[in-house]
Short mmCIF file of C-alpha atoms in Angstrom, two decimals:
data_model
loop_
_atom_site.label_atom_id
_atom_site.label_comp_id
_atom_site.label_asym_id
_atom_site.label_seq_id
_atom_site.Cartn_x
_atom_site.Cartn_y
_atom_site.Cartn_z
CA MET A 103 127.18 24.10 -205.14
CA THR A 104 125.75 25.47 -201.92
CA GLU A 105 123.99 23.34 -199.37
CA TYR A 106 121.74 24.36 -196.58
CA GLY A 107 119.85 22.40 -194.02
CA ALA A 108 119.98 20.63 -190.73
CA PRO A 109 123.17 20.69 -188.59
CA GLU A 110 125.72 18.01 -189.63
CA ARG A 111 128.26 16.23 -187.42
CA LYS A 112 131.66 14.85 -188.39
CA PHE A 113 133.43 12.59 -185.86
CA HIS A 114 137.21 12.36 -185.72
CA GLN A 115 139.58 10.38 -183.31
CA PRO A 116 142.83 12.25 -183.22
CA GLU A 117 145.80 10.33 -184.70
CA LYS A 118 147.76 10.89 -181.63
CA GLY A 119 144.80 10.87 -179.20
CA LEU A 120 143.65 13.85 -177.28
CA VAL A 121 146.20 15.48 -175.12
CA VAL A 122 144.88 15.99 -171.57
CA SER A 123 146.79 17.88 -169.01
CA GLU A 124 146.06 19.06 -165.48
CA GLY A 125 143.15 16.56 -165.66
CA HIS A 126 140.99 19.05 -167.48
CA VAL A 127 142.94 20.79 -170.32
CA VAL A 128 142.20 19.10 -173.62
CA GLU A 129 143.82 19.77 -176.97
CA GLY A 130 143.85 17.98 -180.50
CA TYR A 131 142.63 18.01 -183.98
CA ALA A 132 138.83 18.16 -184.29
CA SER A 133 139.03 17.71 -188.14
CA LEU A 134 141.75 16.68 -190.57
CA PHE A 135 141.94 18.28 -194.10
CA GLY A 136 141.99 15.98 -197.14
CA LYS A 137 140.89 12.89 -195.34
CA THR A 138 137.84 10.90 -196.58
CA ASP A 139 135.56 10.13 -193.61
CA GLN A 140 133.05 7.15 -193.43
CA GLY A 141 130.30 9.46 -194.87
CA GLY A 142 132.33 10.12 -198.05
CA ASP A 143 133.03 13.76 -196.97
CA VAL A 144 136.51 15.45 -197.40
CA VAL A 145 137.01 18.77 -195.56
CA GLN A 146 139.15 21.16 -197.57
CA LYS A 147 141.91 23.52 -196.19
CA GLY A 148 140.38 26.84 -195.38
CA ALA A 149 136.80 25.47 -194.84
CA TYR A 150 136.63 26.96 -191.34
CA ALA A 151 138.32 30.29 -191.98
CA ALA A 152 135.20 32.44 -192.72
CA SER A 153 133.28 30.92 -189.87
CA LEU A 154 136.02 31.47 -187.33
CA LYS A 155 136.43 35.20 -188.48
CA ARG A 156 132.69 35.76 -188.17
CA LEU A 157 132.77 34.24 -184.65
CA ALA A 158 135.62 36.28 -183.55
CA GLY A 159 134.18 39.46 -185.08
CA ARG A 160 131.15 39.12 -182.90
CA GLY A 161 132.86 38.00 -179.80
CA GLY A 162 131.35 34.51 -180.09
CA ARG A 163 133.02 31.05 -179.37
CA VAL A 164 132.75 27.52 -180.55
CA LYS A 165 130.86 25.63 -177.95
CA MET A 166 132.35 22.57 -176.22
CA LEU A 167 129.63 19.88 -175.87
CA TRP A 168 129.26 16.32 -174.61
CA GLN A 169 128.25 13.93 -177.52
CA HIS A 170 126.63 16.87 -179.42
CA ASP A 171 124.06 17.58 -176.79
CA PRO A 172 123.30 21.26 -176.60
CA GLY A 173 121.92 20.71 -173.13
CA GLN A 174 125.36 19.41 -171.92
CA PRO A 175 127.99 22.07 -172.30
CA ILE A 176 131.11 20.57 -170.51
CA GLY A 177 133.70 23.32 -170.97
CA VAL A 178 135.06 26.07 -173.18
CA TRP A 179 137.30 25.95 -176.19
CA ASP A 180 139.97 28.63 -175.56
CA GLU A 181 141.73 28.28 -178.91
CA VAL A 182 140.16 27.07 -182.14
CA ARG A 183 142.34 27.53 -185.34
CA GLU A 184 143.04 26.01 -188.67
CA ASP A 185 146.64 25.03 -189.65
CA ALA A 186 148.02 23.02 -192.43
CA THR A 187 146.77 19.74 -190.91
CA GLY A 188 143.22 20.60 -189.98
CA LEU A 189 141.20 22.23 -187.29
CA TRP A 190 143.06 22.27 -183.94
CA VAL A 191 141.36 23.04 -180.63
CA LYS A 192 142.49 23.55 -177.10
CA GLY A 193 140.11 24.07 -174.18
CA ARG A 194 139.17 23.35 -170.63
CA ILE A 195 136.74 20.90 -169.18
CA LEU A 196 134.74 22.49 -166.40
CA THR A 197 135.11 20.16 -163.49
CA GLU A 198 132.93 22.50 -161.45
CA VAL A 199 129.90 20.98 -163.26
CA GLU A 200 128.79 17.28 -162.75
CA LYS A 201 129.04 16.32 -166.44
CA GLY A 202 132.50 17.84 -166.69
CA ARG A 203 133.86 15.80 -163.85
CA GLU A 204 132.34 12.62 -165.42
CA VAL A 205 133.98 13.51 -168.76
CA ALA A 206 137.37 14.20 -167.17
CA ALA A 207 137.26 10.69 -165.51
CA LEU A 208 136.37 9.09 -168.71
CA LEU A 209 139.21 10.80 -170.50
CA ALA A 210 141.58 9.86 -167.74
CA ALA A 211 140.54 6.25 -168.00
CA GLY A 212 140.86 6.25 -171.76
CA ALA A 213 137.14 5.43 -172.21
CA ILE A 214 136.82 8.25 -174.66
CA ASP A 215 139.27 9.91 -176.94
CA GLY A 216 137.28 11.28 -179.90
CA LEU A 217 136.26 14.66 -181.16
CA SER A 218 133.45 15.61 -183.45
CA ILE A 219 132.46 18.85 -185.08
CA GLY A 220 128.84 20.18 -185.32
CA TYR A 221 128.43 22.39 -188.40
CA ARG A 222 126.39 23.58 -191.32
CA THR A 223 127.60 23.14 -194.89
CA VAL A 224 127.91 26.51 -196.62
CA LYS A 225 129.80 25.37 -199.88
CA ALA A 226 130.35 21.83 -201.14
CA GLU A 227 130.80 19.97 -204.32
CA ARG A 228 130.45 16.36 -205.28
CA ASP A 229 133.24 14.67 -207.39
CA GLY A 230 132.73 11.71 -209.82
CA LYS A 231 133.46 9.25 -207.02
CA GLY A 232 130.49 10.35 -204.89
CA GLN A 233 132.65 12.15 -202.39
CA ARG A 234 131.53 15.58 -201.02
CA HIS A 235 134.32 18.14 -200.82
CA LEU A 236 133.50 20.65 -198.09
CA SER A 237 135.04 23.95 -198.82
CA GLU A 238 133.14 26.25 -196.46
CA LEU A 239 131.51 25.24 -193.06
CA GLU A 240 129.82 27.13 -190.39
CA LEU A 241 131.26 25.71 -187.29
CA TRP A 242 128.94 25.57 -184.24
CA GLU A 243 130.41 23.30 -181.82
CA VAL A 244 133.14 20.77 -181.13
CA SER A 245 132.05 17.74 -178.92
CA LEU A 246 134.00 15.21 -177.02
CA VAL A 247 132.59 11.84 -178.21
CA THR A 248 132.91 8.14 -177.88
CA PHE A 249 133.00 7.12 -181.68
CA PRO A 250 135.14 8.66 -184.34
CA MET A 251 134.15 9.07 -188.09
CA LEU A 252 137.67 8.72 -189.51
CA PRO A 253 138.73 5.15 -189.04
CA GLU A 254 142.29 5.78 -190.18
CA ALA A 255 142.72 8.26 -187.52
CA ARG A 256 142.52 5.71 -184.69
CA VAL A 257 145.12 5.51 -182.08
CA ALA A 258 147.40 2.48 -182.95
CA ALA A 259 146.98 -0.49 -180.61
CA LYS A 260 147.69 -4.19 -180.45
CA ALA A 261 144.79 -6.52 -180.78
CA GLU A 262 144.87 -7.37 -177.07
CA ALA A 263 144.62 -3.56 -176.25
CA LEU A 264 141.67 -3.41 -178.66
CA ASP A 265 139.92 -6.28 -176.83
CA ASP A 266 140.61 -4.41 -173.62
CA ASP A 267 139.03 -1.32 -175.07
CA TRP A 268 135.94 -3.25 -175.90
CA ARG A 269 135.77 -4.72 -172.50
CA ASP A 270 136.21 -1.21 -170.91
CA MET A 271 133.49 0.18 -173.17
CA ALA A 272 131.17 -2.56 -172.20
CA ALA A 273 131.76 -1.88 -168.63
CA VAL A 274 131.06 1.84 -169.03
CA PHE A 275 127.75 1.04 -170.82
CA GLU A 276 126.88 -1.51 -168.03
CA ASP A 277 127.64 1.14 -165.44
CA ALA A 278 125.48 3.69 -167.22
CA ARG A 279 122.56 1.14 -167.63
CA ARG A 280 122.75 0.39 -163.81
CA SER A 281 122.87 4.01 -163.02
CA LEU A 282 119.82 4.70 -165.16
CA ALA A 283 117.94 1.79 -163.76
CA GLY A 284 118.57 2.99 -160.22
CA ARG A 285 116.75 6.34 -160.83
#
């Protein structure tokens, strides 16, 4: 079955968290093969291959965005590839732009650690359980995001640490609210 339509998004929080080095180099898995997400979708091995080949053939790149906002590019993905585990990405947050500096600070503080793909479904089939098996996707972008779609891919933490994470998240939202109110 082939599906066409509006862009879709699939959130993923890397199992081992994002790796951040030099304060702005980010790497991790943006998608895992064979895992069912909260929307009932399962990305199959090889789902990105044709899209990545087309992009490379025309000298294009997968975009790095903040929270899927096309008006907020925050860096560049230098490497995007499939392996046996999923879709692996490595790129640089551009700290020369304001949003890039903000994102680098949020990553350093541990306030964000999720990745999400923006794509269009090219080929998919539903199974008897209602799951959609995605076998070909047109990948448009990989965003750094706050909330993941794959709950089992969360970084392991103790309950106290989770409480701290919620307090930290509330503080980030409060700071954002104050900043917006001050405009």
